[in-house]
Coordinates of C-alpha atoms and ligand atoms in Angstrom, one line a residue:
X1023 CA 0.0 0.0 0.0
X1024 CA 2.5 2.6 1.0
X1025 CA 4.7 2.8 -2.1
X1026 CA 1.4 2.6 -4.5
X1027 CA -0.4 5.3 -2.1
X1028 CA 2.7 7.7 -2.4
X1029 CA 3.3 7.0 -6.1
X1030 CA -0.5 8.4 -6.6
X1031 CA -0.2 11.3 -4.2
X1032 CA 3.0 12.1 -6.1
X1033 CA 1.4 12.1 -9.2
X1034 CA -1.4 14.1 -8.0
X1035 CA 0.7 16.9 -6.8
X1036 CA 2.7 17.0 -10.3
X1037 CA -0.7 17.7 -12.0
X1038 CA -2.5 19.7 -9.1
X1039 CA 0.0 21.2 -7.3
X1040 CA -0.9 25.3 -5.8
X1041 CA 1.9 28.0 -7.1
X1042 CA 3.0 29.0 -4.0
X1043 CA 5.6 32.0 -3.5
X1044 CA 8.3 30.3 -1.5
X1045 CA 7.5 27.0 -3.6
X1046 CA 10.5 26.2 -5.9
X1047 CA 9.1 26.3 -9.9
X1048 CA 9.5 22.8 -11.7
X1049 CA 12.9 22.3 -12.4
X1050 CA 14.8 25.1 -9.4
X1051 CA 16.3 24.1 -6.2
X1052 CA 14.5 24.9 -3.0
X1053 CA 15.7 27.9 -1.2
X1054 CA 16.2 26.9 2.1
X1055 CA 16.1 30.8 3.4
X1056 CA 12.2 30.7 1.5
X1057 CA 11.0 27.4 2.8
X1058 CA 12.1 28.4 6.4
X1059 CA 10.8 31.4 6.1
X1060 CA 7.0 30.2 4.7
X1061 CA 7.3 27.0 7.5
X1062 CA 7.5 30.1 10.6
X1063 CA 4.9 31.7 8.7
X1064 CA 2.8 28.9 8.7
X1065 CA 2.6 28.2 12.3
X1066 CA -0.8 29.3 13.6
X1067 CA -2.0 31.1 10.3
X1068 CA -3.0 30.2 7.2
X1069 CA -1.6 30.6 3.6
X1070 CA -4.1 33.6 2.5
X1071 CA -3.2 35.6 5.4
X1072 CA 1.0 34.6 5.4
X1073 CA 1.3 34.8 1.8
X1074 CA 1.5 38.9 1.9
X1075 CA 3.3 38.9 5.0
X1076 CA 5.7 36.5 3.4
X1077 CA 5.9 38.5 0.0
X1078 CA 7.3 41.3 1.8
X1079 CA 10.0 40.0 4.2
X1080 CA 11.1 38.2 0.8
X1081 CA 11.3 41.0 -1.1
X1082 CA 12.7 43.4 2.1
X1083 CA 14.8 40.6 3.3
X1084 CA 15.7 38.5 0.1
X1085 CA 18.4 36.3 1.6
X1086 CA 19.0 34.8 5.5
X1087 CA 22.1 37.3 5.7
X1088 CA 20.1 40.1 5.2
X1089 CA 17.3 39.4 7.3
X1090 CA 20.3 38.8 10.0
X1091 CA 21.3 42.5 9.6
X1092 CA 18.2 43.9 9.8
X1093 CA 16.5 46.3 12.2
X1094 CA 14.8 44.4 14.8
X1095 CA 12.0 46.9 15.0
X1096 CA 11.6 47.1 11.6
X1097 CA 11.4 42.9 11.5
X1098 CA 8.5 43.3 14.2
X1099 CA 6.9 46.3 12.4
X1100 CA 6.5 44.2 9.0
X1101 CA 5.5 41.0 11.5
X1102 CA 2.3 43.1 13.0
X1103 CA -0.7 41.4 11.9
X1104 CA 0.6 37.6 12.0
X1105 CA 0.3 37.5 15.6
X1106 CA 2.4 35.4 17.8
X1107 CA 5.3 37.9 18.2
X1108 CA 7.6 35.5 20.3
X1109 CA 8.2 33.9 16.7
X1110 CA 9.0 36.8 14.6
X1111 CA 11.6 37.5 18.0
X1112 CA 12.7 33.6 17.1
X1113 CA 13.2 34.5 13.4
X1114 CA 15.6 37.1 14.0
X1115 CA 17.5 35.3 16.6
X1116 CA 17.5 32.3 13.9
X1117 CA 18.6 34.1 11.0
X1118 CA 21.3 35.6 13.0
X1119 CA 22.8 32.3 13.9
X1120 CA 22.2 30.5 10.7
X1121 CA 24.4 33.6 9.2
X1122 CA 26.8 33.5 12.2
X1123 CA 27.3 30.3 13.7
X1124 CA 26.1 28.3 10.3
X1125 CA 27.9 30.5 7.6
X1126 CA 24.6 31.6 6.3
X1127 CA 23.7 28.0 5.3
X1128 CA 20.7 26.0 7.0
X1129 CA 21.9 23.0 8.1
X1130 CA 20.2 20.2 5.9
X1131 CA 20.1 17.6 9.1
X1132 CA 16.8 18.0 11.2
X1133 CA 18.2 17.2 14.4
X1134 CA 20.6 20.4 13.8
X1135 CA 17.9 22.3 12.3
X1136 CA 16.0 21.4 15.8
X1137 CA 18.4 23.3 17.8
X1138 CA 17.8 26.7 15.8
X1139 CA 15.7 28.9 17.9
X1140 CA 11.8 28.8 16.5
X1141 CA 12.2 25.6 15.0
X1142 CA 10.6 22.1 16.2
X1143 CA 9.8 18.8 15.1
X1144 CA 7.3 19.4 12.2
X1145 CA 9.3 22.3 11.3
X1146 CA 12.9 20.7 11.1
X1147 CA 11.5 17.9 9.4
X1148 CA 9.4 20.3 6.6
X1149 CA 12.6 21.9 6.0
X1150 CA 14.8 18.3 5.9
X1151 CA 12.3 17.4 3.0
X1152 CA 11.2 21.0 1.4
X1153 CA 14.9 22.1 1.6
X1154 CA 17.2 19.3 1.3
X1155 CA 15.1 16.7 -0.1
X1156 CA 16.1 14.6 3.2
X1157 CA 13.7 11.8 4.0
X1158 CA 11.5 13.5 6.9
X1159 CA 8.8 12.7 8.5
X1160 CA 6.9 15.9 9.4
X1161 CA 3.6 15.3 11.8
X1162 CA 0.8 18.4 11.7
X1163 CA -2.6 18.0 12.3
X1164 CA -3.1 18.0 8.4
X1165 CA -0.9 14.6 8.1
X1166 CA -2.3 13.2 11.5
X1167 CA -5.7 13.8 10.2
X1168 CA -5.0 11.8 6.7
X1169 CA -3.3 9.7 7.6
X1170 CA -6.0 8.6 10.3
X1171 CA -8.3 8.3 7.5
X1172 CA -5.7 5.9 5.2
X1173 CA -4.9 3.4 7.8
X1174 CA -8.4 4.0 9.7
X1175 CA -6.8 4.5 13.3
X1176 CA -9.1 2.9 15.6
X1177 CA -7.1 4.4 18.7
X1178 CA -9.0 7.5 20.0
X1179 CA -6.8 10.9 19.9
X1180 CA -4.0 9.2 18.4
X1181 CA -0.6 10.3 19.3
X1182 CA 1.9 12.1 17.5
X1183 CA 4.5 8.7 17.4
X1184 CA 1.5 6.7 16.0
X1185 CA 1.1 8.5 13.4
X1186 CA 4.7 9.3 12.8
X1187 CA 5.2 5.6 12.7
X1188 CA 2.5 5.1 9.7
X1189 CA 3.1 8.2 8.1
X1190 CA 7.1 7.1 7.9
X1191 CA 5.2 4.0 6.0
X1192 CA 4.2 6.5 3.1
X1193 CA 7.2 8.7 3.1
X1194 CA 8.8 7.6 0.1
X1195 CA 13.0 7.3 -0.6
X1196 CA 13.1 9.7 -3.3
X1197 CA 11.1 13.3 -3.5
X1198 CA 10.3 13.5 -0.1
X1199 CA 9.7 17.0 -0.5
X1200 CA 7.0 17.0 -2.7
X1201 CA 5.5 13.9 -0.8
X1202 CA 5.2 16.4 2.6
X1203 CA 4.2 19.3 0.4
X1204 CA 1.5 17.1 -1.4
X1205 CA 0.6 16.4 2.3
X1206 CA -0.2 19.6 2.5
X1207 CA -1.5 19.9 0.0
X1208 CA -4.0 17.5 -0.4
X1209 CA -5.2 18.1 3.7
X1210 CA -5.7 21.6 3.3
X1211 CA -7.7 21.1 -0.2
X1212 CA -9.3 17.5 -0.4
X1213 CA -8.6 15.2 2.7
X1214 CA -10.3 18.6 4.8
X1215 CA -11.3 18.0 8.7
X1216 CA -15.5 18.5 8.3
X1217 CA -16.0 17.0 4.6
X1218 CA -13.2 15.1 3.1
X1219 CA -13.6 15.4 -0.8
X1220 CA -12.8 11.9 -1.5
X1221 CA -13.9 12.2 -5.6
X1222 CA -11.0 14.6 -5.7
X1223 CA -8.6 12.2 -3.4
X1224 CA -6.2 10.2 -5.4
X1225 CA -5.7 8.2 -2.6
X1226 CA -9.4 6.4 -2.4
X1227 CA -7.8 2.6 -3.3
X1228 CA -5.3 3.0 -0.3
X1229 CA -7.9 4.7 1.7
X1230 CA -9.0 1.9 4.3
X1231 CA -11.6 5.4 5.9
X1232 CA -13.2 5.6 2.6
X1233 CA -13.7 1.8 1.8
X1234 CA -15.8 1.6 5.4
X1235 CA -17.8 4.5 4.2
X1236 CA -17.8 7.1 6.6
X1237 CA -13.8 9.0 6.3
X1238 CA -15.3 12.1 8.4
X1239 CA -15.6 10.4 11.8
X1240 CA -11.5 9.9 11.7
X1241 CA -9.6 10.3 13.6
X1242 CA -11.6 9.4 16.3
X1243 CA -12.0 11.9 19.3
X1244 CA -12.9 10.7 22.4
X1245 CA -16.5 11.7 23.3
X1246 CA -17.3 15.2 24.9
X1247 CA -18.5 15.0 28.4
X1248 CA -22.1 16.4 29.4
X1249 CA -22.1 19.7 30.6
X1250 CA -23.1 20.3 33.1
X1251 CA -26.7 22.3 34.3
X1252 CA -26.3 25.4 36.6
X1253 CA -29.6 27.1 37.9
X1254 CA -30.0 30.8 39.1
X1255 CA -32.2 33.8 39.3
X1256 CA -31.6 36.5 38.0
X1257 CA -34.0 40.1 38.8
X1258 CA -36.2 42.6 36.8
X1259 CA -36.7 45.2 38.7
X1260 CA -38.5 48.0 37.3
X1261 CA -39.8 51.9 38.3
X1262 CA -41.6 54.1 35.7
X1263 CA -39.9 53.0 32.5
X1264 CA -36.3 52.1 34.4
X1265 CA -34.6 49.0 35.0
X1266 CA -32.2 48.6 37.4
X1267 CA -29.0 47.2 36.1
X1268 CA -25.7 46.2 37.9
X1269 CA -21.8 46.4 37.0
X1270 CA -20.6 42.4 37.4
X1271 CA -17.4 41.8 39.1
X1272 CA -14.4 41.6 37.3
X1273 CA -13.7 38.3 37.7
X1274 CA -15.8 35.4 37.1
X1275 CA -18.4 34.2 34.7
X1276 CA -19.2 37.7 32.4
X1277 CA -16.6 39.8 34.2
X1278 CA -17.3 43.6 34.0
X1279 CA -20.6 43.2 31.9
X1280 CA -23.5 45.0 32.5
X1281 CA -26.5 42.6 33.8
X1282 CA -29.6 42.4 35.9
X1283 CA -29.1 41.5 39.2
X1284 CA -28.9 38.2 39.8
X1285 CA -29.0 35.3 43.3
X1286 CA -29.4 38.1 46.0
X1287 CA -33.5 39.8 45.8
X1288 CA -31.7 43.6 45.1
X1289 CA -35.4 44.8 46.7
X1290 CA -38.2 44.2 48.9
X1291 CA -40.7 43.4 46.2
X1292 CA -43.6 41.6 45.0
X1293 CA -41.9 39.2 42.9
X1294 CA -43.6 37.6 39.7
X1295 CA -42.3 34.7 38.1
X1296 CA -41.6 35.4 34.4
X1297 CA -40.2 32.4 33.6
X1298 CA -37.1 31.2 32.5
X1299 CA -34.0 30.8 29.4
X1300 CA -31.2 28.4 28.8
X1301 CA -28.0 29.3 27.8
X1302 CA -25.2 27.5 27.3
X1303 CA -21.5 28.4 28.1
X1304 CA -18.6 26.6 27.1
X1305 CA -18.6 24.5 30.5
X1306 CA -21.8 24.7 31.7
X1307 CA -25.6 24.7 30.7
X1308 CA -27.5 27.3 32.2
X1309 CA -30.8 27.8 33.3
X1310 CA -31.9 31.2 34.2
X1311 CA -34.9 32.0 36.2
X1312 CA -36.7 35.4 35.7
X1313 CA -38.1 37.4 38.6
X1314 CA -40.2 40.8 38.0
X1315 CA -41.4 43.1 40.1
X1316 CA -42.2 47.3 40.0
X1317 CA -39.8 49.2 42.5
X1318 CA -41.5 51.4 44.9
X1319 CA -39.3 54.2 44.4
X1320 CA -35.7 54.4 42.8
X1321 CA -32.8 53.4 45.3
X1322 CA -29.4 53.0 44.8
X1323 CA -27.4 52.1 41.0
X1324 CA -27.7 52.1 37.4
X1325 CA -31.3 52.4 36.5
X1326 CA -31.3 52.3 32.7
X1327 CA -34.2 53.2 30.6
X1328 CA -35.8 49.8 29.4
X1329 CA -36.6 51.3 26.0
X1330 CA -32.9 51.9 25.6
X1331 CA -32.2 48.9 26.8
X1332 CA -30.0 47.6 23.5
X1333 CA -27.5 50.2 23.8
X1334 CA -26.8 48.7 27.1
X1335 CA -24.5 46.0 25.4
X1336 CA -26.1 43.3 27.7
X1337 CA -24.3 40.1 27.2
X1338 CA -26.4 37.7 25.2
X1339 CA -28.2 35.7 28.5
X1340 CA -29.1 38.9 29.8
X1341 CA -30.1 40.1 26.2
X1342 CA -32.4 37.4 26.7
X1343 CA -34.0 37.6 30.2
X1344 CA -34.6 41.1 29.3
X1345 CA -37.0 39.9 26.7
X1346 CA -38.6 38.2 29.2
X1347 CA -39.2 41.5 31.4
X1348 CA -40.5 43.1 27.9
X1349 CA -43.1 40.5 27.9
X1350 CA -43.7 40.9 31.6
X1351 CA -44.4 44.4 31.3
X1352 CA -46.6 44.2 28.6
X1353 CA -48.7 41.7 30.0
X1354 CA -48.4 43.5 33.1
Ligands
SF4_328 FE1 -9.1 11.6 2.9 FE2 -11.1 10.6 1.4 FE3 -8.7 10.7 0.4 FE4 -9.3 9.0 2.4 S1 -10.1 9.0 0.3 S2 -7.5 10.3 2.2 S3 -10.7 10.2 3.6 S4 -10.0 12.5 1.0

């Protein structure tokens, strides 16, 4: 299977291959400086919002040696908007010892290109293969993901060394580079996370995911546990066309918001029931009780006036229980 899957990816990417600006044109060598640069780039973006970014340190910066000499402001200035700063910090500090300490070569070994600052294990081995053509086997989620699907993982979550070990199945001896760009490749364009596009895949003989039928559920994820369901009460306390709102703390679930009242009566009222809404946070379902009542007089805080209420920039549960009150008052 692996040297008949790889042969087809291989001849997939010949054909279907994206032009890419650090990509080498048929027929050039690889510069190392441009594949290095792209692979930093890469981490924790994605190619539409890099590929500018990446346009300009390569026309700015064209080689390793002059990045090295550059101003490190002016690196960080041209870097704002990619996010992550610590990494455009790395690149610097990289370029300055690949020009220094390497002679302004990358070393083509991916245990030496791990001990350049901003560099680690996918990256090393994406420049072994990009670069050098060395045979590398780099891990990302787009790799673990198809290469879950090939060999249908049945392990949930798998780890990074399982599927190193069956992706270093496919890598093939020769091109290595274009295998782990095809990788890319094809998991960014067919073998996606939601709907893998598996009339487009030239991998469907090899694909063990696609002969069961259902390639989407891999890899398998361990199931989410039940959130859990929180009660409360929150208050609607009204006087003549004012609702009284409060500032939350800081801390805690929707620090610093505005919101009605909530757990603690704020007044000595008739209370009405009004009610109630779900919500669900990230951790927890919610279920919020509504209590209305008319205010003898005004006390103490924010009374805001209910027709104005959406300026108010209520969180979206509050947004909600003050529909409730709406209706209260109406039917009131
Ligand atoms: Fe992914 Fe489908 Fe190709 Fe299998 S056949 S590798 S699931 S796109």
């Amino acid at each position: 299977m692996a040297v008949d899957a790889s042969n087809a990816l291989l001849c997939w990417y010949a054909v279907d291959k994206r032009g890419l600006p650090w990509r080498a044109r048929d027929g050039e060598r690889p510069d190392p400086y441009r594949v290095w640069l792209s692979e930093i780039m890469l981490q924790q973006t994605t190619i539409a919002h890099a590929r500018p970014y990446f346009e300009t340190f390569a026309r700015r910066w064209p080689t390793v040696a002059a990045l090295a000499e550059a101003d490190e402001g002016e690196v960080m200035a041209a870097w704002a908007g990619l996010g992550y700063y610590a990494r455009a910090r790395n690149l610097l500090v990289c370029a300055r010892a690949v020009a220094g300490a390497h002679g302004g070569r990358f070393p083509e070994e991916e245990a030496k290109l791990r001990e350049l600052p901003g560099i680690g294990d996918y990256t090393a081995a994406a420049i072994a293969a990009i670069a050098f053509g060395r045979r590398a086997v780099a891990v990302d989620a787009n790799v673990g993901r198809i290469v879950a699907r090939l060999f249908a993982v049945k392990e949930i979550a798998p780890s990074r060394a399982v599927i190193a070990e069956l992706a270093g199945r496919l890598v093939p001896a020769e091109a290595a580079g274009d295998f782990t760009q095809a990788m890319m490749d094809l998991g960014q364009t067919v073998c996606t996370p939601r709907r893998p596009d598996c009339g487009r895949c030239p991998l469907t003989a090899h694909c063990v995911a696609f002969g069961e039928g259902e390639p989407g559920r891999y890899p398998l994820k361990a199931p989410r546990p039940a959130r859990p369901r929180r009660r409360g009460t929150a208050y609607w306390l009204e006087h003549q066309g004012h609702v009284l709102l409060v500032r939350r703390p800081r801390r805690g679930l929707l620090g610093g918001m505005l919101a009605l009242p909530t757990e603690v009566p704020p007044a000595d009222a008739a209370w009405a029931e009004a009610g109630a809404v779900d919500h669900v946070f990230t951790h927890f379902a919610l279920n919020m009780r509504l209590l209305c009542a008319e205010a003898k007089a005004r006390g103490d805080g924010l009374w805001w006036p209910v027709e104005r209420l959406g300026e108010a920039g209520l969180p979206t549960l509050f947004a909600k229980l003050a529909a409730r009150g709406a209706e209260w008052r109406r039917a009131a």
